[in-house]
Coordinates of C-alpha atoms in Angstrom, one line a residue:
M17 CA 61.6 -34.2 -64.5
T18 CA 61.8 -30.8 -62.8
N19 CA 64.3 -30.5 -60.1
I20 CA 62.7 -30.3 -56.5
A21 CA 64.5 -27.0 -56.0
S22 CA 63.1 -25.4 -59.1
M23 CA 59.8 -25.1 -60.9
K24 CA 58.4 -24.3 -64.3
A25 CA 56.8 -20.9 -65.0
V26 CA 55.6 -18.7 -67.7
A27 CA 57.1 -15.2 -67.2
L28 CA 58.2 -12.0 -69.0
K29 CA 61.0 -9.5 -68.8
E30 CA 59.7 -7.1 -71.4
Y31 CA 56.2 -5.7 -72.1
L32 CA 55.4 -6.7 -75.6
P33 CA 52.6 -7.3 -78.0
I34 CA 51.1 -10.8 -77.5
D35 CA 52.0 -11.8 -81.2
R36 CA 55.7 -11.6 -80.2
E37 CA 56.9 -15.1 -79.1
D38 CA 59.0 -13.4 -76.3
S39 CA 56.0 -11.7 -74.8
L40 CA 55.5 -14.7 -72.5
I41 CA 58.2 -17.3 -72.3
D42 CA 58.8 -20.7 -70.6
V43 CA 61.5 -20.4 -67.7
E44 CA 62.7 -22.3 -64.7
L45 CA 62.6 -20.5 -61.3
D46 CA 63.6 -21.3 -57.8
R47 CA 60.8 -23.0 -55.8
P48 CA 59.8 -20.8 -52.8
T49 CA 59.4 -21.8 -49.2
P50 CA 56.3 -20.6 -47.1
Q51 CA 56.8 -18.6 -44.0
G52 CA 54.3 -16.8 -41.7
K53 CA 50.8 -16.9 -42.9
D54 CA 51.8 -18.0 -46.5
I55 CA 50.9 -21.3 -47.9
L56 CA 52.8 -22.9 -50.8
I57 CA 50.2 -24.1 -53.5
R58 CA 51.0 -26.6 -56.3
V59 CA 49.1 -24.9 -59.1
Q60 CA 46.7 -27.0 -61.2
A61 CA 45.0 -24.6 -63.4
V62 CA 45.0 -20.8 -64.1
S63 CA 42.3 -18.5 -65.4
I64 CA 43.1 -15.5 -67.6
N65 CA 41.5 -12.2 -67.0
P66 CA 41.6 -8.6 -68.5
V67 CA 44.0 -7.6 -65.6
D68 CA 46.6 -10.1 -67.0
V69 CA 46.3 -8.5 -70.4
K70 CA 46.5 -5.0 -68.9
V71 CA 49.6 -5.8 -66.9
R72 CA 51.3 -7.6 -69.8
S73 CA 50.5 -4.9 -72.4
P74 CA 53.3 -3.0 -74.1
K75 CA 55.2 -0.6 -71.9
D76 CA 58.6 1.2 -72.1
R77 CA 59.9 -0.8 -69.3
K78 CA 62.1 -3.9 -68.7
E79 CA 62.4 -6.2 -65.6
E80 CA 65.7 -7.2 -64.3
Q81 CA 64.3 -10.5 -63.0
Y82 CA 61.6 -12.7 -64.6
R83 CA 58.1 -11.4 -63.7
V84 CA 55.3 -13.9 -63.2
I85 CA 51.7 -12.7 -63.6
G86 CA 48.3 -14.4 -63.3
W87 CA 45.7 -13.9 -60.6
D88 CA 43.2 -16.7 -60.7
A89 CA 44.0 -20.3 -59.9
S90 CA 43.2 -23.7 -58.3
G91 CA 45.7 -26.1 -56.7
I92 CA 46.9 -28.2 -53.8
V93 CA 48.4 -26.9 -50.6
E94 CA 52.0 -28.3 -50.7
A95 CA 53.4 -26.7 -47.6
V96 CA 52.4 -24.1 -44.9
G97 CA 54.2 -21.4 -43.0
E98 CA 54.4 -21.5 -39.2
G99 CA 51.6 -19.0 -38.7
V100 CA 49.1 -20.8 -40.9
T101 CA 45.9 -22.0 -39.2
L102 CA 43.3 -22.3 -42.0
F103 CA 45.0 -24.9 -44.2
Q104 CA 47.2 -28.0 -44.2
P105 CA 49.1 -29.8 -46.8
G106 CA 46.8 -31.7 -49.2
D107 CA 43.9 -29.3 -49.1
E108 CA 42.4 -28.4 -52.4
V109 CA 42.0 -24.6 -52.8
Y110 CA 41.1 -21.8 -55.2
Y111 CA 42.2 -18.1 -55.0
A112 CA 43.1 -15.0 -56.9
G113 CA 46.2 -13.9 -55.0
S114 CA 47.7 -10.4 -54.8
I115 CA 48.7 -8.1 -57.6
T116 CA 51.7 -7.0 -55.5
R117 CA 53.1 -10.4 -55.4
P118 CA 54.3 -13.0 -58.0
G119 CA 51.4 -14.5 -59.8
S120 CA 49.9 -17.9 -60.5
N121 CA 51.5 -18.8 -63.9
V122 CA 53.9 -21.1 -62.1
Q123 CA 54.0 -24.5 -60.7
F124 CA 54.3 -23.5 -57.1
Q125 CA 53.0 -20.2 -55.7
L126 CA 53.1 -18.5 -52.3
V127 CA 49.8 -17.0 -51.2
D128 CA 48.6 -15.5 -47.9
E129 CA 46.1 -18.0 -46.4
R130 CA 43.6 -15.1 -45.7
I131 CA 42.7 -14.8 -49.4
V132 CA 42.5 -18.4 -50.2
G133 CA 39.3 -20.6 -50.1
H134 CA 38.5 -24.3 -50.1
K135 CA 37.8 -25.4 -53.6
P136 CA 34.3 -26.5 -54.5
K137 CA 34.3 -30.3 -54.2
N138 CA 32.1 -30.8 -57.2
L139 CA 34.4 -28.8 -59.7
D140 CA 37.4 -29.9 -61.4
W141 CA 40.6 -27.8 -61.4
A142 CA 39.7 -25.7 -64.4
E143 CA 36.1 -25.1 -63.4
A144 CA 37.3 -23.9 -60.0
A145 CA 40.1 -21.7 -61.4
A146 CA 37.5 -19.8 -63.5
L147 CA 35.8 -18.4 -60.3
P148 CA 38.0 -16.6 -57.7
L149 CA 38.8 -13.2 -59.2
T150 CA 35.4 -12.6 -60.7
T151 CA 33.7 -14.1 -57.6
I152 CA 35.6 -11.8 -55.2
T153 CA 35.0 -8.8 -57.5
A154 CA 31.2 -9.4 -57.9
W155 CA 30.7 -10.3 -54.2
E156 CA 32.6 -7.2 -52.9
A157 CA 30.8 -4.9 -55.4
I158 CA 27.3 -6.2 -54.6
Y159 CA 27.6 -6.5 -50.8
D160 CA 30.4 -4.3 -49.7
R161 CA 30.3 -1.4 -52.2
L162 CA 26.7 -1.3 -53.3
G163 CA 25.4 -2.3 -49.9
V164 CA 22.9 -4.8 -51.1
S165 CA 21.3 -6.9 -48.3
K166 CA 22.0 -10.7 -48.2
N167 CA 18.4 -11.2 -47.2
P168 CA 16.2 -11.6 -50.3
E169 CA 13.2 -10.3 -48.4
D170 CA 15.0 -6.9 -47.9
N171 CA 15.3 -6.6 -51.8
A172 CA 11.8 -7.3 -52.8
G173 CA 10.8 -5.0 -55.6
K174 CA 14.5 -3.7 -56.0
S175 CA 16.5 -4.1 -59.2
I176 CA 20.2 -3.9 -60.3
L177 CA 21.5 -2.9 -63.8
I178 CA 24.6 -4.8 -64.7
I179 CA 26.5 -3.2 -67.6
G180 CA 28.4 -6.0 -69.3
A181 CA 26.5 -8.9 -67.9
A182 CA 28.0 -11.7 -70.1
G183 CA 31.7 -11.1 -69.1
G184 CA 33.6 -13.0 -66.4
V185 CA 32.5 -10.7 -63.5
G186 CA 29.0 -10.2 -65.0
S187 CA 28.5 -13.9 -65.2
I188 CA 28.9 -14.2 -61.4
A189 CA 27.3 -10.9 -60.6
T190 CA 24.1 -11.9 -62.3
Q191 CA 24.0 -15.1 -60.3
L192 CA 24.7 -13.5 -56.9
A193 CA 22.2 -10.5 -57.6
N194 CA 19.6 -13.1 -58.5
L195 CA 20.2 -15.1 -55.2
A196 CA 19.9 -11.8 -53.3
G197 CA 16.4 -11.4 -54.6
L198 CA 17.0 -8.5 -57.0
T199 CA 15.4 -8.1 -60.4
V200 CA 18.5 -8.3 -62.6
I201 CA 18.7 -6.2 -65.8
G202 CA 21.8 -7.0 -67.9
T203 CA 23.3 -5.4 -70.9
A204 CA 24.5 -7.5 -73.8
S205 CA 25.4 -6.6 -77.5
R206 CA 25.0 -10.0 -79.2
K207 CA 22.4 -12.8 -79.1
D208 CA 25.0 -15.3 -77.7
S209 CA 26.1 -13.0 -75.0
A210 CA 22.4 -12.2 -74.2
D211 CA 21.6 -15.9 -74.0
W212 CA 24.5 -16.5 -71.7
A213 CA 23.5 -13.6 -69.3
L214 CA 19.9 -14.8 -69.2
K215 CA 21.2 -18.4 -68.4
H216 CA 23.2 -17.1 -65.5
G217 CA 20.6 -15.1 -63.7
A218 CA 19.6 -12.0 -65.6
H219 CA 15.8 -11.5 -65.8
H220 CA 15.9 -8.9 -68.6
I221 CA 18.4 -7.9 -71.3
I222 CA 18.9 -4.4 -72.8
T223 CA 21.6 -3.0 -75.2
H224 CA 24.4 -0.7 -73.9
Y225 CA 24.2 1.1 -77.3
D226 CA 20.8 2.9 -76.5
D227 CA 19.4 4.9 -73.6
F228 CA 19.2 2.7 -70.4
A229 CA 16.3 4.6 -68.8
S230 CA 13.9 4.4 -71.8
Q231 CA 14.7 0.7 -72.3
I232 CA 14.1 -0.1 -68.6
E233 CA 10.9 1.9 -68.7
K234 CA 9.6 0.0 -71.7
L235 CA 10.1 -3.2 -69.7
G236 CA 7.7 -1.9 -67.2
L237 CA 10.3 -1.6 -64.5
D238 CA 11.2 1.2 -62.1
A239 CA 14.6 2.8 -62.1
P240 CA 17.2 0.5 -60.6
E241 CA 18.4 1.2 -57.1
Y242 CA 21.8 -0.3 -57.9
I243 CA 24.0 -0.1 -61.1
F244 CA 27.2 -2.1 -61.4
C245 CA 29.3 -0.9 -64.4
L246 CA 31.8 -3.4 -65.9
N247 CA 32.4 -1.6 -69.2
S248 CA 33.6 1.9 -70.1
T249 CA 32.6 4.0 -67.0
D250 CA 33.0 7.4 -68.7
K251 CA 31.3 6.4 -71.9
H252 CA 28.2 5.2 -70.1
W253 CA 28.3 7.8 -67.3
D254 CA 25.5 10.1 -68.4
N255 CA 23.4 7.1 -69.3
I256 CA 24.0 5.7 -65.8
V257 CA 23.1 8.9 -63.9
K258 CA 19.9 9.3 -66.0
A259 CA 18.8 5.6 -65.3
L260 CA 19.7 5.5 -61.6
A261 CA 16.9 5.7 -59.0
P262 CA 17.0 8.6 -56.5
Q263 CA 19.2 7.7 -53.6
G264 CA 20.5 4.9 -55.6
N265 CA 24.1 3.4 -55.7
V266 CA 26.6 3.0 -58.5
C267 CA 29.8 0.9 -58.4
S268 CA 32.3 0.4 -61.2
I269 CA 35.4 -1.8 -61.7
V270 CA 36.6 0.1 -64.8
E271 CA 39.0 3.0 -64.6
T272 CA 37.9 6.1 -66.7
K273 CA 39.7 7.2 -69.8
G274 CA 38.2 10.6 -69.6
P275 CA 36.6 12.9 -66.9
V276 CA 33.5 11.8 -65.1
D277 CA 31.4 14.5 -63.4
L278 CA 30.3 13.1 -60.0
T279 CA 28.2 16.2 -59.4
K280 CA 25.7 14.8 -61.8
L281 CA 24.7 12.4 -59.0
Q282 CA 24.0 15.2 -56.6
D283 CA 20.4 15.9 -57.4
K284 CA 19.6 12.2 -56.9
S285 CA 21.8 11.9 -53.7
G286 CA 23.4 9.0 -55.5
T287 CA 26.6 7.4 -54.4
F288 CA 29.5 6.1 -56.4
A289 CA 32.1 3.5 -55.3
W290 CA 35.0 1.7 -56.9
E291 CA 35.6 -2.0 -56.5
F292 CA 39.1 -3.3 -56.8
M293 CA 39.4 -6.8 -55.5
F294 CA 43.1 -6.6 -54.8
T295 CA 42.6 -3.7 -52.2
R296 CA 42.4 -6.0 -49.2
P297 CA 45.6 -8.0 -49.8
M298 CA 47.5 -4.9 -51.2
F299 CA 47.0 -3.0 -48.0
E300 CA 46.6 -6.1 -45.7
T301 CA 43.4 -4.6 -44.3
K302 CA 42.1 -5.7 -41.0
D303 CA 39.2 -7.6 -42.8
M304 CA 41.6 -9.2 -45.3
A305 CA 40.3 -12.6 -44.3
A306 CA 36.9 -11.6 -45.6
Q307 CA 38.1 -13.0 -48.9
H308 CA 38.8 -16.4 -47.4
E309 CA 35.3 -16.4 -45.9
L310 CA 33.5 -15.3 -49.1
L311 CA 35.3 -17.8 -51.2
N312 CA 34.2 -20.6 -48.8
T313 CA 30.7 -19.3 -48.8
V314 CA 30.6 -19.4 -52.6
A315 CA 32.1 -22.9 -52.6
K316 CA 29.2 -24.0 -50.6
L317 CA 26.8 -22.2 -53.0
V318 CA 28.5 -24.0 -55.9
E319 CA 28.2 -27.4 -54.1
D320 CA 24.5 -26.7 -53.6
G321 CA 24.0 -25.9 -57.2
K322 CA 23.0 -22.3 -56.5
V323 CA 26.1 -20.9 -58.3
V324 CA 27.7 -22.4 -61.4
T325 CA 31.2 -22.0 -62.8
T326 CA 31.5 -19.7 -65.8
L327 CA 34.2 -21.7 -67.5
T328 CA 33.8 -21.7 -71.3
E329 CA 37.2 -22.6 -72.8
R330 CA 40.2 -24.7 -71.8
L331 CA 43.8 -24.9 -73.2
S332 CA 46.4 -27.6 -72.2
P333 CA 49.1 -28.1 -71.3
F334 CA 50.3 -25.1 -69.3
N335 CA 53.1 -23.5 -71.3
A336 CA 54.0 -20.1 -72.8
A337 CA 52.5 -20.8 -76.3
N338 CA 49.0 -21.7 -74.7
M339 CA 49.3 -18.7 -72.4
R340 CA 49.9 -16.5 -75.3
E341 CA 47.0 -17.8 -77.2
A342 CA 44.9 -17.3 -74.0
H343 CA 46.0 -13.6 -73.8
R344 CA 45.1 -13.2 -77.5
R345 CA 41.6 -14.4 -77.0
V346 CA 41.0 -12.3 -73.8
E347 CA 42.5 -9.3 -75.6
S348 CA 40.0 -9.6 -78.4
G349 CA 37.3 -8.4 -76.0
S350 CA 34.8 -10.8 -77.3
M351 CA 35.1 -13.5 -74.6
I352 CA 32.0 -15.0 -73.0
G353 CA 32.6 -16.6 -69.7
K354 CA 36.2 -17.6 -68.7
L355 CA 39.2 -19.3 -70.4
V356 CA 41.5 -21.5 -68.3
V357 CA 45.0 -23.0 -69.1
E358 CA 45.6 -26.2 -67.2
G359 CA 48.0 -29.1 -66.8
F360 CA 51.8 -28.8 -66.4
D361 CA 53.6 -31.1 -68.8
N362 CA 56.0 -32.6 -66.3

């Protein structure tokens, strides 16, 4: 039995290839105490994302103390700080957390209440843990960065191209864009990923290996007013610029590996925006609580059957061996939907 003053965690001190057994290891850490606006969450399930793989990937650096990563979880509020007003012990929650703080690969995690939502009541722990990071990313990109109206009537006749529609973020973005009344065009490279995207709200599928504009024209559709890029921004840039409608908007979540010429958008008076879902908690922006609100809104959409979880795989129990396997699968780049590790073996 774990001592009440300590907790199990999966952590790292060195940044190593995932086939190394010491790339992620089982450790015991001190259990934290919440203060201020922090809530202490007893973690039940954790979803693995590309950001986990990126942070853990080999680097010429060592940590003096164990580092816990992981930014997607569900759990139960164990205790609250003196400034907490949104939650109380016993509440079931889901959240992504902040990249500047210790992550969710641990039994007990401190998280600011302003970026935590009430878990959808009709989902189990793993189904809920699959949602937060991708949901926040897709919601902020569509509504805050691209400026899509939440009123479907305003979006009649408008369309969005989602590059990488079958991945974790794409699986939520297709659903949200559909609910917003947009015609959703998704890219997918395989039949199973195309079928997944269609199941989750895409109306049309094109391939990202060929010219976007000509494929969209063949579908009998006008140029999309919105383009959401979830894959290789620099690789697809010229294709994006060509496909975008005049005065259209582009948003990407993928940093470039080479130069991108923004002046190519000038003739179309196009706009470009980045989406990074950790911005609000990193800088503690004045609207930080918007993430609490959007997670609660999406929880209601899930409970009403309008948004579905994108969970596709589960691993159990929660330990370093299963977490390494989860990283291997996400690192392969062929995941459809989300992978969750659940169940501490107490």
